[in-house]
Amino acid sequence: AAWERRAARALIALEGVDRAGKSTQGRRLVEALRAEGTRRPHLLFPADRTTEIGQLISSYLVREKNLEDHTIHLLFSANRWEHVPMMKEKLHQGVTIVVDRYAFSGVAFTSAKGNFCLDWCKQPDVGLPKPDLILFLQLSPEAAAERGNFGRERYETSSFQEKVLQSFYCLMEDKTLNWKKVDASKSIEDLHREIKSLAEETMQEVQNKPLGELWK
Ligand code: ADP
Ligand code: FDM
Ligand code: MG
């Protein structure tokens, strides 16, 4: 069953390797849509580190806490699910939602650890609101490195990020999803213009189309 969506507004996900510019572009996109009078576009940051689950995730990422690999995977998924009622309500009201990372990061990071099959990784997120557009910000590891050193958080090593990228490529083979690759080596401004036009195109296309369920 698909959820009803009264007005035509889209769910747009930003994905990509570390430092590709997801957060920068997420902010810029929401600002631009707001300036053009799109009704209260909403930026959401899974992992939202402010909820109780988010705080657990945050302490894991900053290495204050160790969590078993399946456990942290399920917490990331739970952190998405706890936002679903709000997301459905907003989309129903005609509010466009931009998410900075989504279930695809969840699957890509956990499966990069090895000993995880893609299918197991996807299961907890099956049925989440399906993005109408997934923007993959593509950037070579060399170009990403020029944007600064890795911080001290978990996962911030080039060998792990390379595995994450391979997992993303597997996920992008799923043609039931609207993946659009964009060249993240462009200037912030040029990339913003491209992303904004893809977002607006999607917002037009989803007019009166029901919101789907991810991987279902
Ligand atoms: P992400 O959220 O994907 O990790 P950020 O948006 O936080 O990436 O950007 C990472 C760093 O790269 C920041 O210092 C940001 O200012 C810079 N940056 C973002 N986009 C670009 C770009 N198109 N060109 C050059 N530097 C960029
Ligand atoms: N991450 C993020 C995961 O491992 N699983 C997830 O489901 C999500 C949403 O958490 F290292 C990882 C990816 C990254 C960190 O930090 C989130 P930033 O600030 O979005 O890069
Ligand atoms: Mg970011």
Coordinates of C-alpha atoms and ligand atoms in Angstrom, one line a residue:
A1 CA 0.0 0.0 0.0
A2 CA 1.3 3.4 -0.8
W3 CA 0.8 6.4 1.4
E4 CA -1.3 9.2 0.3
R5 CA 0.4 12.4 -0.6
R6 CA -1.9 15.3 -1.1
A7 CA 0.2 18.0 -2.6
A8 CA 3.2 17.1 -4.8
R9 CA 6.3 17.2 -2.7
A10 CA 9.3 15.0 -2.9
L11 CA 11.6 13.0 -0.7
I12 CA 15.2 13.6 -1.9
A13 CA 18.2 11.8 -0.5
L14 CA 21.8 12.9 -0.7
E15 CA 24.4 10.1 -0.7
G16 CA 28.1 9.9 -1.4
V17 CA 31.5 9.4 0.1
D18 CA 32.8 11.4 3.0
R19 CA 33.5 15.1 2.1
A20 CA 31.7 14.9 -1.2
G21 CA 29.6 17.9 -0.2
K22 CA 26.3 16.3 1.0
S23 CA 25.8 18.5 4.0
T24 CA 26.8 21.7 2.1
Q25 CA 24.5 20.8 -0.8
G26 CA 21.6 19.8 1.5
R27 CA 21.7 23.1 3.2
R28 CA 22.0 25.0 0.0
L29 CA 19.1 23.1 -1.6
V30 CA 16.7 23.7 1.3
E31 CA 17.7 27.4 1.4
A32 CA 17.1 27.8 -2.3
L33 CA 13.7 26.0 -2.3
R34 CA 12.7 28.1 0.7
A35 CA 13.7 31.3 -1.1
E36 CA 11.6 30.4 -4.1
G37 CA 8.6 30.0 -1.9
T38 CA 8.4 26.2 -1.8
R39 CA 6.4 25.5 1.2
R40 CA 8.6 24.9 4.3
P41 CA 11.1 22.5 2.8
H42 CA 12.7 20.4 5.5
L43 CA 16.2 19.2 5.9
L44 CA 16.7 16.1 7.9
F45 CA 20.0 14.6 9.1
P46 CA 19.9 10.9 9.7
A47 CA 22.0 10.2 11.7
D48 CA 20.1 12.8 13.8
R49 CA 22.3 12.7 16.8
T50 CA 19.8 14.6 19.0
T51 CA 17.4 11.8 19.8
E52 CA 18.2 9.2 22.5
I53 CA 19.1 6.7 19.8
G54 CA 21.0 9.4 18.0
Q55 CA 23.1 10.0 21.1
L56 CA 24.0 6.4 21.3
I57 CA 25.0 6.5 17.6
S58 CA 27.0 9.6 18.2
S59 CA 28.9 8.2 21.2
Y60 CA 29.7 5.2 19.0
L61 CA 31.0 7.3 16.1
V62 CA 33.3 9.4 18.4
R63 CA 34.5 6.1 19.9
E64 CA 33.2 6.8 23.4
K65 CA 31.2 3.6 23.2
N66 CA 31.8 0.3 21.5
L67 CA 28.7 -1.4 20.0
E68 CA 28.5 -4.8 18.3
D69 CA 28.2 -4.4 14.5
H70 CA 24.7 -5.7 14.1
T71 CA 23.6 -3.6 17.0
I72 CA 24.8 -0.3 15.6
H73 CA 23.3 -1.1 12.2
L74 CA 19.9 -1.6 13.8
L75 CA 20.3 1.6 15.8
F76 CA 21.0 3.6 12.6
S77 CA 17.9 2.1 11.1
A78 CA 15.8 2.8 14.2
N79 CA 17.0 6.4 14.0
R80 CA 15.4 6.6 10.6
W81 CA 12.2 4.8 11.6
E82 CA 11.7 7.2 14.6
H83 CA 11.5 10.0 12.1
V84 CA 9.0 8.3 9.8
P85 CA 5.7 9.5 11.3
M86 CA 7.0 13.1 11.0
M87 CA 8.3 12.5 7.4
K88 CA 4.9 11.0 6.3
E89 CA 3.0 13.9 7.9
K90 CA 5.2 16.5 6.2
L91 CA 5.1 14.8 2.8
H92 CA 1.4 14.5 3.1
Q93 CA 1.2 18.2 3.9
G94 CA 3.2 18.9 0.7
V95 CA 6.5 19.6 2.4
T96 CA 9.6 18.5 0.4
I97 CA 12.2 16.6 2.6
V98 CA 15.9 16.5 1.9
V99 CA 17.8 13.8 3.8
D100 CA 21.5 14.0 4.3
R101 CA 22.3 10.3 4.0
Y102 CA 19.6 7.6 4.2
A103 CA 19.3 3.8 4.3
F104 CA 21.9 3.5 1.5
S105 CA 24.6 4.8 3.8
G106 CA 23.3 2.3 6.4
V107 CA 23.8 -0.6 4.0
A108 CA 27.0 0.6 2.5
F109 CA 28.8 1.2 5.8
T110 CA 27.8 -2.0 7.5
S111 CA 28.3 -4.2 4.5
A112 CA 31.8 -2.7 4.1
K113 CA 32.7 -4.3 7.4
G114 CA 32.6 -7.7 5.7
N115 CA 30.7 -10.7 7.0
F116 CA 27.5 -9.0 6.2
C117 CA 25.3 -9.8 3.2
L118 CA 23.7 -6.9 1.4
D119 CA 20.3 -8.5 1.9
W120 CA 20.6 -8.7 5.7
C121 CA 21.7 -5.1 5.8
K122 CA 18.7 -3.9 3.8
Q123 CA 16.0 -5.7 5.8
P124 CA 15.6 -3.3 8.7
D125 CA 15.0 -0.4 6.3
V126 CA 12.5 -2.2 4.1
G127 CA 9.3 -0.2 3.9
L128 CA 10.8 3.2 4.8
P129 CA 9.5 6.1 2.7
K130 CA 11.1 5.6 -0.7
P131 CA 13.1 8.5 -2.0
D132 CA 11.8 10.0 -5.2
L133 CA 15.4 11.0 -6.1
I134 CA 18.7 9.8 -4.7
L135 CA 21.6 12.1 -5.6
F136 CA 24.9 10.4 -5.5
L137 CA 27.7 12.9 -5.2
Q138 CA 30.6 11.3 -6.9
L139 CA 34.1 12.3 -5.9
S140 CA 37.4 10.5 -6.3
P141 CA 39.2 9.6 -3.0
E142 CA 42.1 11.9 -4.1
A143 CA 39.8 14.9 -4.6
A144 CA 38.1 14.1 -1.3
A145 CA 41.5 14.1 0.5
E146 CA 42.2 17.6 -0.8
R147 CA 39.2 18.8 1.1
G148 CA 40.9 18.1 4.4
N149 CA 42.1 15.2 6.5
F150 CA 39.9 12.7 8.1
G151 CA 38.7 13.5 11.5
R152 CA 39.0 11.0 14.4
E153 CA 35.6 9.4 14.0
R154 CA 35.0 5.8 13.3
Y155 CA 35.0 4.8 9.6
E156 CA 37.2 7.7 8.7
T157 CA 40.0 5.8 6.9
S158 CA 40.6 5.7 3.2
S159 CA 40.7 1.9 3.0
F160 CA 37.2 1.6 4.7
Q161 CA 35.8 4.4 2.6
E162 CA 36.9 2.6 -0.6
K163 CA 34.9 -0.5 0.5
V164 CA 31.9 1.8 1.3
L165 CA 32.1 3.1 -2.2
Q166 CA 32.1 -0.4 -3.7
S167 CA 28.9 -1.1 -1.7
F168 CA 27.3 2.1 -3.0
Y169 CA 28.0 0.9 -6.5
C170 CA 26.2 -2.4 -5.8
L171 CA 23.2 -0.5 -4.5
M172 CA 23.2 1.8 -7.5
E173 CA 22.6 -1.2 -9.8
D174 CA 19.0 -1.3 -8.5
K175 CA 17.0 0.3 -11.3
T176 CA 13.8 0.5 -9.3
L177 CA 15.3 3.5 -7.6
N178 CA 15.9 6.9 -9.1
W179 CA 19.6 7.3 -8.7
K180 CA 21.2 10.3 -10.3
K181 CA 25.0 10.6 -10.2
V182 CA 26.4 14.1 -10.0
D183 CA 30.0 15.2 -10.4
A184 CA 30.9 16.5 -6.9
S185 CA 34.2 17.9 -8.1
K186 CA 32.5 20.9 -9.5
S187 CA 32.4 24.1 -7.6
I188 CA 29.8 24.4 -4.8
E189 CA 27.8 26.8 -6.9
D190 CA 27.7 24.8 -10.1
L191 CA 26.9 21.6 -8.2
H192 CA 24.1 23.5 -6.4
R193 CA 22.6 24.6 -9.7
E194 CA 22.6 21.1 -11.1
I195 CA 21.1 19.6 -7.9
K196 CA 18.5 22.3 -7.7
S197 CA 17.3 21.6 -11.2
L198 CA 17.2 17.8 -10.6
A199 CA 15.2 18.4 -7.4
E200 CA 12.7 20.7 -9.1
E201 CA 12.3 18.3 -12.0
T202 CA 11.6 15.5 -9.5
M203 CA 9.1 17.7 -7.6
Q204 CA 7.2 18.2 -10.9
E205 CA 7.3 14.5 -11.7
V206 CA 5.9 13.3 -8.4
Q207 CA 2.8 15.4 -8.7
N208 CA -0.1 13.2 -7.6
K209 CA 2.1 10.1 -7.5
P210 CA 1.9 8.1 -4.3
L211 CA 4.8 7.8 -2.1
G212 CA 6.5 4.4 -2.4
E213 CA 8.0 2.0 0.1
L214 CA 11.7 1.3 0.0
W215 CA 12.9 -2.1 -1.2
K216 CA 9.4 -3.5 -1.2
Ligands
ADP1 P1 29.9 15.7 3.4 O1 28.7 16.1 4.1 O2 29.6 15.0 2.1 O3 30.9 15.0 4.2 P2 30.6 18.6 3.4 O4 29.5 19.3 2.8 O5 30.7 18.6 4.9 O6 30.7 17.0 2.9 O7 31.9 19.2 2.8 C1 33.2 18.7 3.2 C2 34.3 19.8 3.0 O8 34.4 20.1 1.6 C3 33.8 21.1 3.7 O9 35.0 21.8 4.1 C4 33.2 21.9 2.5 O10 33.3 23.3 2.7 C5 34.1 21.5 1.3 N1 33.3 21.4 0.1 C6 32.0 21.0 -0.1 N2 31.6 21.1 -1.4 C7 32.7 21.5 -2.1 C8 33.0 21.7 -3.5 N3 32.1 21.5 -4.4 N4 34.3 22.1 -3.8 C9 35.2 22.3 -2.9 N5 35.0 22.1 -1.6 C10 33.8 21.7 -1.1
FDM2 N1 26.5 6.0 8.9 C1 25.5 6.8 8.6 C2 26.3 4.7 9.0 O1 27.3 3.9 9.3 N2 25.1 4.1 8.9 C3 24.0 4.9 8.6 O2 22.9 4.4 8.5 C4 24.2 6.3 8.5 C5 23.1 7.3 8.2 O3 27.8 7.5 10.2 F1 30.5 7.8 8.9 C6 27.9 6.6 9.1 C7 28.4 7.4 8.0 C8 29.3 8.4 8.7 C9 28.6 8.7 9.9 O4 28.4 11.0 9.8 C10 27.7 9.9 9.8 P1 28.2 12.2 8.7 O5 28.4 13.4 9.5 O6 26.9 12.1 8.0 O7 29.3 11.9 7.7
MG3 MG 28.1 15.7 6.1

